[in-house]
């Protein structure tokens, strides 16, 4: 496209032949042509006086075509004309000087109409009619591309190509500012895949990545490109809605997404079924900023998870009250530790064949100054979510070990009796768990064989690989390991085999069915047989009636625990309730 001017007077040919008279201007022209940057010079009225070879290549105009024309006619985009006029005016008014400006970014027009991005180092020379304004124009195209690639990496997720958290945060702030954060003007949707970790664990990270890419494609399809859909990392996605119908649109979107996810995803050589938990929150009179909006959407998403996943929850008044309550609980739970408001109750575990107590389970209570004794179901979830379960759990274990040691030294109960302590998933995940158990055993002087740790199925499922490592390390300390609430979670039978477990506790819901209908006993019988086949002993939880106990005996269950023998009681009451075991 570039037109080459003729080498009539001042072209390189004249020089190379060495015959033509070299005018000074020609030599300058030649030097300018060697420059890797475009060079452009005008007089005070913006009329072009110089235009080198590189300028021809960059803008598509030959020197002959443009010399004598004003740059404002063809080179400068219309939207910059006013500013350029102002700047030229100030140059004309300035006293005569030679001045170089710092490089600055500019966009100029190519002959074909598109914009050319250049960085300009300009100089001003002379004054009045002698005034010249020259500039070296450096093509920014390649640097721009590199910068854009960098910016892309900074703002977009590399796996899915979706906006990342940084870009999403910009967009969210913009939407909030635009809607003046008025009630309902912005809605946020948080989507978290359910049990994604299990997919990663079972099928490998590559398949996990394929699933994430497939999910992001379905999200984009459901949005139809109308919303900002971002990946926050991991298996969490965010969608932004703004405008009058923001919340209604978010709800409709979530229904479309859940439907889209109900179809299996082909990943690796398998088909993967996945569900998601979705939380939605929108701006209100109380919530006008990004941070609370995000945490409300998160709270709604967690509520959807608690309901079993695969569902949508919208943050509303009821949830706001619940969140406040949780915050309150968390706040006072902090002080519960400091103010020694936590108590341990103990419930005996009885050997079925001879009715002898072989140990006790330590169960936590909170002696709340206003509410009296609070049971763990009311505050353990908050302790788990806030991380307080780590210091609380350590206190429980220490107190339980100390108590058993005290009984032992007073010669209440035999040395073979064990105390069972419940561990949360968070505790199993905690890097210091093994060291904590070891320290507590050393500190209290309790033999590891007297400590049983109860772990629920979900704790094992969370991160199966690292749970396995932790359990082996605990086993190496010499403690006994039990799986608690068996049958209520997901644990497949393969888990029982893989993990170094000693005891299986059948959940109360199965024990309740005993003796009611034949199927009820069959399930319990199957679990007991399986456990025995794998070398595990079995404790039946929540035994309340003689009838259940008889069934358990018939089915060859090893141990039982429940109100039939004793409710959980404080340590001093246990001695009188169980003279033949713990007591003298
Ligand atoms: P879990 O470990 O399965 O404990 C058994 C629960 O069943 C206890 O409830 C106990 O009081 C109750 N129970 C025992 N026998 C019977 C019965 O015959 N009938 C009925 N209806 N219930 C019976 P509790 O003490 O309210 O504890 C609930 C759960 O809280 C425990 O279930 C355990 O998962 C958790 N928990 C308790 N203490 C701790 C602790 O120190 N740390 C952790 N992480 N969790 C704890
Ligand atoms: Mg337990
Ligand atoms: Mg249990």
XYZ file of C-alpha atoms and ligand atoms in Angstrom:
632
model
C 0.000 0.000 0.000
C 2.890 2.276 0.761
C 3.837 4.379 -2.183
C 7.461 4.872 -2.762
C 8.373 8.341 -3.843
C 10.606 8.714 -6.909
C 14.331 9.050 -6.362
C 14.435 12.180 -8.416
C 16.213 14.787 -6.421
C 16.953 13.671 -2.907
C 16.605 9.923 -2.886
C 19.299 7.504 -1.732
C 20.280 6.790 -5.315
C 21.600 10.275 -5.735
C 23.849 9.725 -2.750
C 24.982 6.255 -3.589
C 26.135 7.270 -7.024
C 28.157 9.998 -5.412
C 27.716 12.250 -8.419
C 24.878 14.519 -7.416
C 25.596 17.628 -5.401
C 24.695 16.931 -1.817
C 22.503 19.615 -0.420
C 22.601 19.760 3.373
C 18.855 19.232 3.479
C 19.222 16.101 1.414
C 21.756 14.624 3.780
C 19.495 15.294 6.706
C 16.697 13.732 4.754
C 18.801 10.644 4.206
C 19.718 10.371 7.851
C 16.110 10.765 8.806
C 15.205 7.947 6.438
C 17.600 5.663 8.283
C 15.760 6.263 11.530
C 13.741 3.343 12.790
C 11.079 5.760 13.967
C 8.839 7.912 11.850
C 9.849 11.565 11.747
C 7.336 14.329 11.157
C 7.849 18.091 11.307
C 5.429 20.982 10.871
C 5.540 24.740 10.976
C 3.490 26.863 13.346
C 0.328 26.338 11.250
C 0.698 22.546 11.410
C 1.776 22.376 7.774
C 4.131 19.469 7.181
C 7.735 20.276 6.374
C 9.315 16.815 6.944
C 8.010 13.270 6.487
C 10.538 10.445 6.445
C 10.517 6.975 4.963
C 9.317 5.355 8.198
C 6.389 7.812 8.333
C 5.429 6.668 4.852
C 5.437 3.057 5.998
C 3.605 3.780 9.203
C 0.801 5.949 7.814
C 0.597 4.887 4.164
C 1.118 8.378 2.679
C 4.120 9.223 0.511
C 6.220 12.249 1.307
C 5.157 13.989 -1.914
C 1.528 13.552 -1.092
C 1.716 15.152 2.320
C 4.399 17.852 2.309
C 2.655 21.228 2.350
C -0.531 19.820 3.809
C -1.690 20.479 7.377
C -1.573 17.448 9.688
C -5.011 18.420 10.906
C -6.417 17.579 7.469
C -5.580 13.873 7.440
C -3.337 12.718 10.281
C -4.962 13.772 13.528
C -8.271 12.143 14.539
C -11.022 14.673 14.832
C -11.515 14.165 18.554
C -7.966 15.419 19.258
C -8.109 18.493 17.047
C -9.245 20.930 19.712
C -6.586 19.809 22.134
C -3.898 19.993 19.475
C -5.041 23.529 18.564
C -4.734 24.579 22.194
C -1.286 23.095 22.513
C -0.035 24.737 19.318
C -1.358 28.045 20.535
C 0.633 27.795 23.753
C 3.757 26.845 21.765
C 3.318 29.886 19.508
C 3.032 32.168 22.522
C 6.127 30.750 24.211
C 9.503 32.530 23.809
C 11.904 31.058 21.266
C 13.577 27.933 22.536
C 14.655 24.424 21.691
C 12.790 22.028 23.811
C 12.294 18.332 23.832
C 9.177 16.938 25.423
C 8.872 13.708 27.292
C 7.480 10.882 25.126
C 3.742 10.644 25.152
C 1.177 8.249 23.757
C -0.910 9.336 20.799
C -3.218 7.862 18.249
C -2.941 9.070 14.638
C -4.722 8.069 11.453
C -3.458 5.671 8.802
C -4.334 6.361 5.181
C -6.847 3.508 5.346
C -8.655 5.033 8.285
C -7.538 2.895 11.235
C -5.696 4.365 14.161
C -1.970 3.944 14.669
C -0.747 3.935 18.219
C 2.532 5.843 18.579
C 4.690 7.244 21.293
C 5.896 10.723 20.373
C 9.040 12.530 21.455
C 8.580 16.070 20.189
C 10.826 19.087 20.027
C 10.085 22.726 19.424
C 12.546 24.956 17.628
C 12.618 28.592 16.710
C 9.748 31.036 16.958
C 7.306 33.016 14.832
C 7.429 32.054 11.152
C 10.615 30.056 11.831
C 8.906 27.893 14.422
C 9.170 24.157 13.797
C 7.565 21.385 15.716
C 9.110 18.020 15.057
C 8.473 14.623 16.449
C 9.898 11.121 16.406
C 6.959 8.743 16.335
C 7.624 5.282 17.673
C 5.248 2.515 16.606
C 3.737 1.073 19.772
C 1.957 -1.785 18.061
C 4.190 -4.644 19.240
C 4.764 -3.282 22.702
C 1.043 -2.718 22.951
C 0.396 -6.361 22.105
C 2.863 -7.483 24.782
C 1.343 -5.111 27.303
C -2.092 -6.369 26.454
C -0.986 -9.970 26.940
C 0.350 -9.003 30.358
C -2.813 -7.159 31.231
C -4.776 -10.182 30.096
C -2.821 -12.487 32.392
C -3.423 -10.044 35.225
C -7.140 -9.762 34.654
C -8.182 -13.128 33.241
C -8.132 -16.666 34.505
C -5.675 -18.717 32.473
C -7.640 -21.977 32.598
C -11.063 -20.775 31.484
C -10.248 -17.396 29.910
C -12.896 -15.826 32.141
C -12.351 -12.548 34.007
C -10.620 -13.200 37.328
C -11.258 -11.770 40.772
C -9.334 -8.560 40.037
C -11.284 -7.706 36.921
C -14.542 -8.751 38.529
C -13.877 -6.425 41.452
C -13.329 -3.513 39.050
C -16.564 -4.280 37.240
C -18.455 -4.647 40.486
C -17.211 -1.303 41.827
C -18.169 0.298 38.547
C -21.671 -1.206 38.614
C -22.143 -0.097 42.224
C -21.023 3.442 41.419
C -23.207 3.586 38.319
C -26.318 2.363 40.124
C -25.392 4.687 43.020
C -25.723 1.431 44.954
C -29.474 1.982 45.130
C -31.573 -0.919 46.481
C -31.781 -3.756 43.971
C -29.562 -2.100 41.360
C -26.837 -4.722 41.604
C -27.103 -8.462 42.286
C -24.239 -10.885 42.828
C -24.348 -14.596 42.247
C -21.752 -16.915 43.816
C -21.550 -20.452 42.480
C -19.504 -23.183 44.126
C -19.332 -26.713 42.780
C -20.360 -29.427 45.207
C -17.785 -32.058 46.141
C -15.394 -30.921 43.432
C -12.495 -32.032 45.590
C -13.709 -35.596 45.391
C -13.583 -35.395 41.573
C -10.029 -34.067 41.698
C -9.018 -36.758 44.155
C -10.666 -39.613 42.336
C -10.037 -38.683 38.699
C -6.990 -36.442 38.884
C -6.388 -32.733 38.415
C -6.411 -32.852 34.635
C -9.920 -34.211 34.596
C -10.786 -31.663 37.287
C -9.549 -28.895 34.974
C -11.611 -30.257 32.101
C -14.672 -30.197 34.313
C -13.992 -26.560 35.254
C -13.644 -25.574 31.614
C -16.893 -27.372 30.752
C -18.690 -25.705 33.655
C -17.435 -22.280 32.583
C -18.716 -22.909 29.045
C -22.148 -23.772 30.421
C -22.137 -20.669 32.585
C -21.309 -18.502 29.588
C -24.015 -20.171 27.518
C -26.542 -19.541 30.277
C -25.542 -15.899 30.488
C -25.738 -15.377 26.749
C -22.871 -12.916 27.147
C -25.112 -10.483 28.987
C -23.322 -10.583 32.314
C -19.810 -10.542 33.685
C -19.024 -14.138 34.585
C -15.765 -14.606 36.481
C -13.805 -17.448 37.987
C -12.455 -16.754 41.440
C -10.079 -19.676 41.379
C -10.766 -23.184 42.575
C -14.317 -24.220 41.838
C -15.921 -20.871 42.612
C -17.539 -18.566 40.067
C -19.117 -15.111 40.319
C -21.725 -13.461 38.130
C -22.667 -9.789 38.181
C -26.135 -8.454 37.346
C -27.108 -4.803 37.232
C -30.129 -2.771 36.264
C -33.693 -2.661 37.578
C -34.312 -6.366 37.363
C -30.930 -7.478 38.681
C -32.145 -9.907 41.335
C -34.879 -11.464 39.180
C -32.351 -11.961 36.395
C -29.907 -13.573 38.802
C -32.592 -16.016 39.946
C -33.617 -16.887 36.399
C -29.954 -17.335 35.493
C -29.379 -19.686 38.418
C -32.266 -21.899 37.313
C -30.793 -22.079 33.812
C -27.376 -22.961 35.196
C -28.664 -25.711 37.488
C -30.534 -27.185 34.527
C -27.435 -26.928 32.323
C -25.300 -28.663 34.957
C -27.731 -31.536 35.329
C -26.380 -33.033 32.114
C -23.232 -35.135 32.544
C -19.865 -33.669 31.595
C -17.521 -35.723 29.440
C -14.062 -35.386 30.967
C -11.115 -37.665 30.436
C -12.507 -41.079 29.731
C -15.400 -40.656 32.144
C -18.709 -38.909 32.447
C -18.886 -36.680 35.480
C -22.047 -35.606 37.233
C -21.737 -32.389 39.121
C -24.021 -30.073 41.061
C -23.478 -26.576 42.349
C -24.550 -24.476 45.292
C -25.595 -20.957 44.370
C -26.011 -17.901 46.582
C -27.519 -14.602 45.452
C -27.392 -11.223 47.196
C -28.393 -7.782 46.030
C -27.875 -4.216 47.134
C -30.308 -2.914 49.731
C -30.723 0.116 51.947
C -28.242 -1.519 54.343
C -25.861 -3.042 51.847
C -24.338 -0.645 49.346
C -20.730 -1.790 49.088
C -18.849 -4.621 47.469
C -17.520 -6.322 50.592
C -20.805 -6.887 52.450
C -22.520 -7.747 49.181
C -19.959 -10.466 48.536
C -20.155 -11.838 52.046
C -23.962 -11.949 51.867
C -23.816 -13.867 48.599
C -21.291 -16.193 50.243
C -23.551 -16.703 53.254
C -26.415 -17.594 50.908
C -24.171 -20.012 49.019
C -23.130 -21.735 52.258
C -26.769 -22.027 53.225
C -27.397 -23.753 49.875
C -24.485 -26.103 50.691
C -25.921 -26.889 54.110
C -29.159 -27.818 52.425
C -27.253 -30.481 50.528
C -26.090 -28.535 47.468
C -27.539 -28.495 43.978
C -29.728 -25.569 44.902
C -30.096 -21.765 45.063
C -30.443 -19.603 48.129
C -31.245 -15.885 48.050
C -29.924 -13.735 50.852
C -32.890 -12.180 52.599
C -34.078 -10.800 55.919
C -34.266 -14.221 57.596
C -30.735 -14.985 56.549
C -29.535 -11.584 57.695
C -30.884 -12.367 61.160
C -29.205 -15.780 61.088
C -25.893 -14.276 60.032
C -26.142 -11.760 62.876
C -26.883 -14.581 65.290
C -23.890 -16.512 64.065
C -21.693 -13.462 64.457
C -23.010 -13.057 67.978
C -22.350 -16.687 68.773
C -18.859 -16.450 67.358
C -18.184 -13.358 69.403
C -19.273 -14.872 72.692
C -17.650 -18.210 71.858
C -14.328 -16.385 71.757
C -14.863 -15.357 75.341
C -16.252 -18.741 76.368
C -12.750 -20.191 76.190
C -11.166 -17.320 78.110
C -13.875 -17.305 80.746
C -13.857 -21.081 81.188
C -17.475 -21.536 80.217
C -16.850 -24.808 78.400
C -17.596 -28.108 80.154
C -17.160 -31.741 79.295
C -19.867 -34.317 79.870
C -19.126 -38.009 79.696
C -21.217 -40.886 78.405
C -20.156 -44.480 79.033
C -19.526 -46.965 76.251
C -20.643 -50.423 77.369
C -19.449 -53.851 76.288
C -22.620 -55.651 75.289
C -21.700 -59.183 76.337
C -20.975 -58.296 79.981
C -22.481 -54.796 80.445
C -19.107 -53.470 81.555
C -18.191 -49.910 80.659
C -14.984 -49.933 78.634
C -14.714 -46.203 78.250
C -16.450 -42.864 78.028
C -17.109 -40.415 75.213
C -16.319 -36.805 76.052
C -19.107 -34.494 74.840
C -18.779 -30.743 74.889
C -21.227 -28.352 76.570
C -21.196 -24.577 76.815
C -22.310 -23.186 80.132
C -23.589 -19.923 78.673
C -24.116 -17.080 81.192
C -27.563 -16.234 79.705
C -28.749 -19.429 78.059
C -27.521 -22.116 80.458
C -26.140 -25.373 79.083
C -25.893 -25.237 75.304
C -25.464 -28.469 73.299
C -22.700 -28.747 70.703
C -24.948 -28.787 67.632
C -25.783 -25.141 68.388
C -22.219 -23.851 68.428
C -19.799 -26.378 66.936
C -20.704 -25.399 63.340
C -19.873 -21.759 64.177
C -16.645 -22.843 65.859
C -15.761 -24.847 62.754
C -16.506 -22.054 60.326
C -14.600 -19.457 62.341
C -11.621 -21.694 63.046
C -12.257 -21.486 66.807
C -12.627 -25.251 66.774
C -8.819 -25.482 66.774
C -8.265 -24.007 70.272
C -11.589 -25.399 71.522
C -10.781 -28.879 70.219
C -7.354 -28.772 71.847
C -8.972 -27.762 75.144
C -11.450 -30.654 74.879
C -8.727 -33.192 74.243
C -6.533 -31.871 77.031
C -9.388 -31.773 79.537
C -10.630 -35.264 78.563
C -7.158 -36.802 78.887
C -6.559 -35.057 82.196
C -9.895 -36.300 83.533
C -9.213 -39.914 82.598
C -5.753 -39.648 84.134
C -7.322 -38.337 87.330
C -9.719 -41.297 87.434
C -6.829 -43.650 86.828
C -4.671 -42.258 89.615
C -7.576 -42.340 92.051
C -7.872 -45.929 90.922
C -11.330 -45.395 89.688
C -11.606 -47.624 86.689
C -9.010 -49.753 85.050
C -6.137 -48.672 82.895
C -7.719 -50.373 79.931
C -10.591 -47.845 79.800
C -10.421 -45.232 77.066
C -11.738 -41.730 76.603
C -13.225 -40.967 73.184
C -12.773 -37.470 71.828
C -14.558 -36.093 68.750
C -12.445 -34.422 66.079
C -13.830 -31.989 63.498
C -12.809 -32.058 59.860
C -11.098 -28.719 60.440
C -8.952 -30.281 63.139
C -7.973 -33.212 60.931
C -7.001 -30.711 58.211
C -4.920 -28.626 60.608
C -1.180 -29.053 60.064
C -0.444 -29.198 63.799
C -2.972 -31.902 64.679
C -0.458 -34.715 65.216
C 1.871 -32.508 67.271
C -1.083 -31.312 69.360
C -2.170 -34.857 70.218
C 1.383 -35.818 71.064
C 1.874 -32.771 73.303
C -1.372 -33.420 75.148
C -0.478 -37.063 75.778
C 2.961 -36.053 77.077
C 1.545 -33.276 79.187
C -1.169 -35.334 80.852
C 0.839 -38.553 81.016
C -2.021 -40.538 79.512
C -1.034 -43.591 77.554
C -1.956 -43.305 73.850
C -3.845 -46.598 74.090
C -6.306 -44.846 76.427
C -7.238 -42.236 73.835
C -9.699 -42.851 71.026
C -10.234 -40.176 68.382
C -13.612 -40.085 66.615
C -13.675 -38.775 63.095
C -16.729 -38.361 60.897
C -16.945 -39.565 57.333
C -17.007 -36.033 55.986
C -13.613 -35.306 57.575
C -12.159 -38.185 55.606
C -13.888 -37.145 52.401
C -12.710 -33.540 52.553
C -9.228 -34.219 51.383
C -8.837 -37.944 51.312
C -5.158 -37.987 50.476
C -3.991 -35.779 53.330
C -6.517 -37.295 55.763
C -4.954 -40.671 55.084
C -1.523 -39.309 55.951
C -2.769 -37.695 59.174
C -4.560 -40.854 60.264
C -1.447 -42.942 59.747
C 0.607 -40.467 61.773
C -1.965 -40.570 64.593
C -1.996 -44.341 64.462
C 1.794 -44.285 64.787
C 1.385 -42.391 68.057
C -0.548 -45.386 69.334
C -4.026 -43.870 69.627
C -7.204 -45.698 68.598
C -9.227 -44.363 65.654
C -12.994 -44.550 65.256
C -15.270 -43.517 62.416
C -18.267 -41.685 63.909
C -21.888 -41.438 62.690
C -21.263 -44.188 60.153
C -23.920 -44.361 57.467
C -24.885 -40.676 57.441
C -22.188 -39.464 55.071
C -20.830 -40.516 51.756
C -18.103 -42.842 52.806
C -17.882 -45.671 50.449
C -16.837 -49.032 51.733
C -13.450 -48.496 50.133
C -12.793 -45.785 52.707
C -13.175 -48.268 55.510
C -10.526 -50.387 53.928
C -8.133 -47.594 53.053
C -8.036 -45.795 56.376
C -6.312 -47.290 59.423
C -9.479 -47.455 61.552
C -10.136 -49.585 64.642
C -13.738 -48.842 65.530
C -16.913 -48.104 63.601
C -19.780 -46.274 65.314
C -23.160 -46.992 63.729
C -25.267 -43.863 63.697
C -28.347 -43.586 65.914
C -30.666 -43.314 62.906
C -29.943 -46.982 62.070
C -30.171 -48.109 65.690
C -33.618 -46.464 65.873
C -34.867 -48.856 63.193
C -33.793 -51.952 65.092
C -36.643 -54.285 65.911
C -39.156 -52.054 64.099
C -39.102 -53.760 60.718
C -36.962 -56.634 59.420
C -35.111 -54.347 56.955
C -33.975 -52.186 59.860
C -32.061 -55.046 61.388
C -30.719 -56.165 58.049
C -28.836 -52.940 57.417
C -27.288 -52.988 60.890
C -26.421 -56.676 60.482
C -24.710 -55.960 57.163
C -22.665 -53.091 58.610
C -21.590 -55.176 61.612
C -20.554 -58.089 59.417
C -18.649 -55.862 57.070
C -16.862 -54.109 59.931
C -15.884 -57.405 61.501
C -14.661 -58.700 58.170
C -12.394 -55.645 57.958
C -11.171 -56.155 61.501
C -13.103 -53.263 63.074
C -15.047 -53.335 66.333
C -18.528 -51.845 66.352
C -20.208 -49.392 68.736
C -23.951 -48.797 68.335
C -24.860 -45.179 69.144
C -28.059 -43.879 70.739
C -29.339 -47.138 72.221
C -32.498 -46.290 74.165
C -34.460 -49.522 74.622
C -33.889 -53.053 75.865
C -35.341 -54.231 72.583
C -32.591 -52.509 70.608
C -29.958 -53.896 72.948
C -31.271 -57.433 72.479
C -31.183 -57.034 68.709
C -27.632 -55.716 68.872
C -26.587 -58.656 71.007
C -28.195 -61.031 68.533
C -26.370 -59.324 65.654
C -23.039 -59.697 67.454
C -22.429 -55.970 67.979
C -19.490 -55.337 70.317
C -20.378 -52.175 72.229
C -23.312 -49.869 72.869
C -23.804 -46.324 74.035
C -27.031 -44.523 74.796
C -29.604 -43.217 77.236
C -30.448 -46.809 78.143
C -27.188 -46.889 80.109
C -26.630 -43.249 80.866
C -27.091 -39.788 79.453
C -23.912 -37.749 79.103
C -23.160 -36.397 82.605
C -20.481 -34.292 84.304
C -17.439 -36.203 85.536
C -18.423 -36.311 89.205
C -21.859 -37.765 88.428
C -20.409 -40.497 86.275
C -18.654 -42.074 89.228
C -21.875 -42.618 91.115
C -23.751 -43.639 87.998
C -21.149 -46.243 87.135
C -19.615 -47.544 90.323
C -18.532 -50.848 88.802
C -16.478 -49.305 86.028
C -15.116 -45.873 86.594
C -15.879 -45.851 90.294
C -14.071 -47.901 92.943
P -21.702 -37.755 68.453
O -20.227 -37.746 68.578
O -22.298 -38.740 67.530
O -22.247 -37.935 69.924
C -23.406 -38.622 70.230
C -24.533 -37.707 70.447
O -25.700 -38.436 70.658
C -24.372 -36.841 71.689
O -25.030 -35.612 71.454
C -25.115 -37.622 72.739
O -25.584 -36.830 73.793
C -26.254 -38.129 71.904
N -26.811 -39.357 72.464
C -26.153 -40.369 73.085
N -27.006 -41.357 73.427
C -28.212 -40.974 73.002
C -29.515 -41.578 73.065
O -29.721 -42.675 73.580
N -30.548 -40.901 72.527
C -30.380 -39.680 71.960
N -31.427 -39.070 71.436
N -29.165 -39.077 71.869
C -28.095 -39.728 72.391
P -24.383 -34.253 71.835
O -23.623 -34.331 73.103
O -25.430 -33.224 71.692
O -23.326 -34.066 70.677
C -23.723 -33.924 69.378
C -22.577 -33.990 68.444
O -21.707 -32.866 68.629
C -21.677 -35.191 68.653
O -22.217 -36.307 68.020
C -20.398 -34.730 68.028
O -20.436 -34.917 66.641
C -20.416 -33.255 68.308
N -19.523 -32.990 69.433
C -19.739 -33.134 70.758
N -18.645 -32.787 71.459
C -17.705 -32.431 70.549
C -16.336 -31.989 70.650
O -15.744 -31.883 71.716
N -15.689 -31.708 69.500
C -16.302 -31.852 68.291
N -15.615 -31.546 67.210
N -17.565 -32.271 68.156
C -18.257 -32.565 69.277
Mg -18.832 -39.002 68.697
Mg -22.053 -40.191 66.526
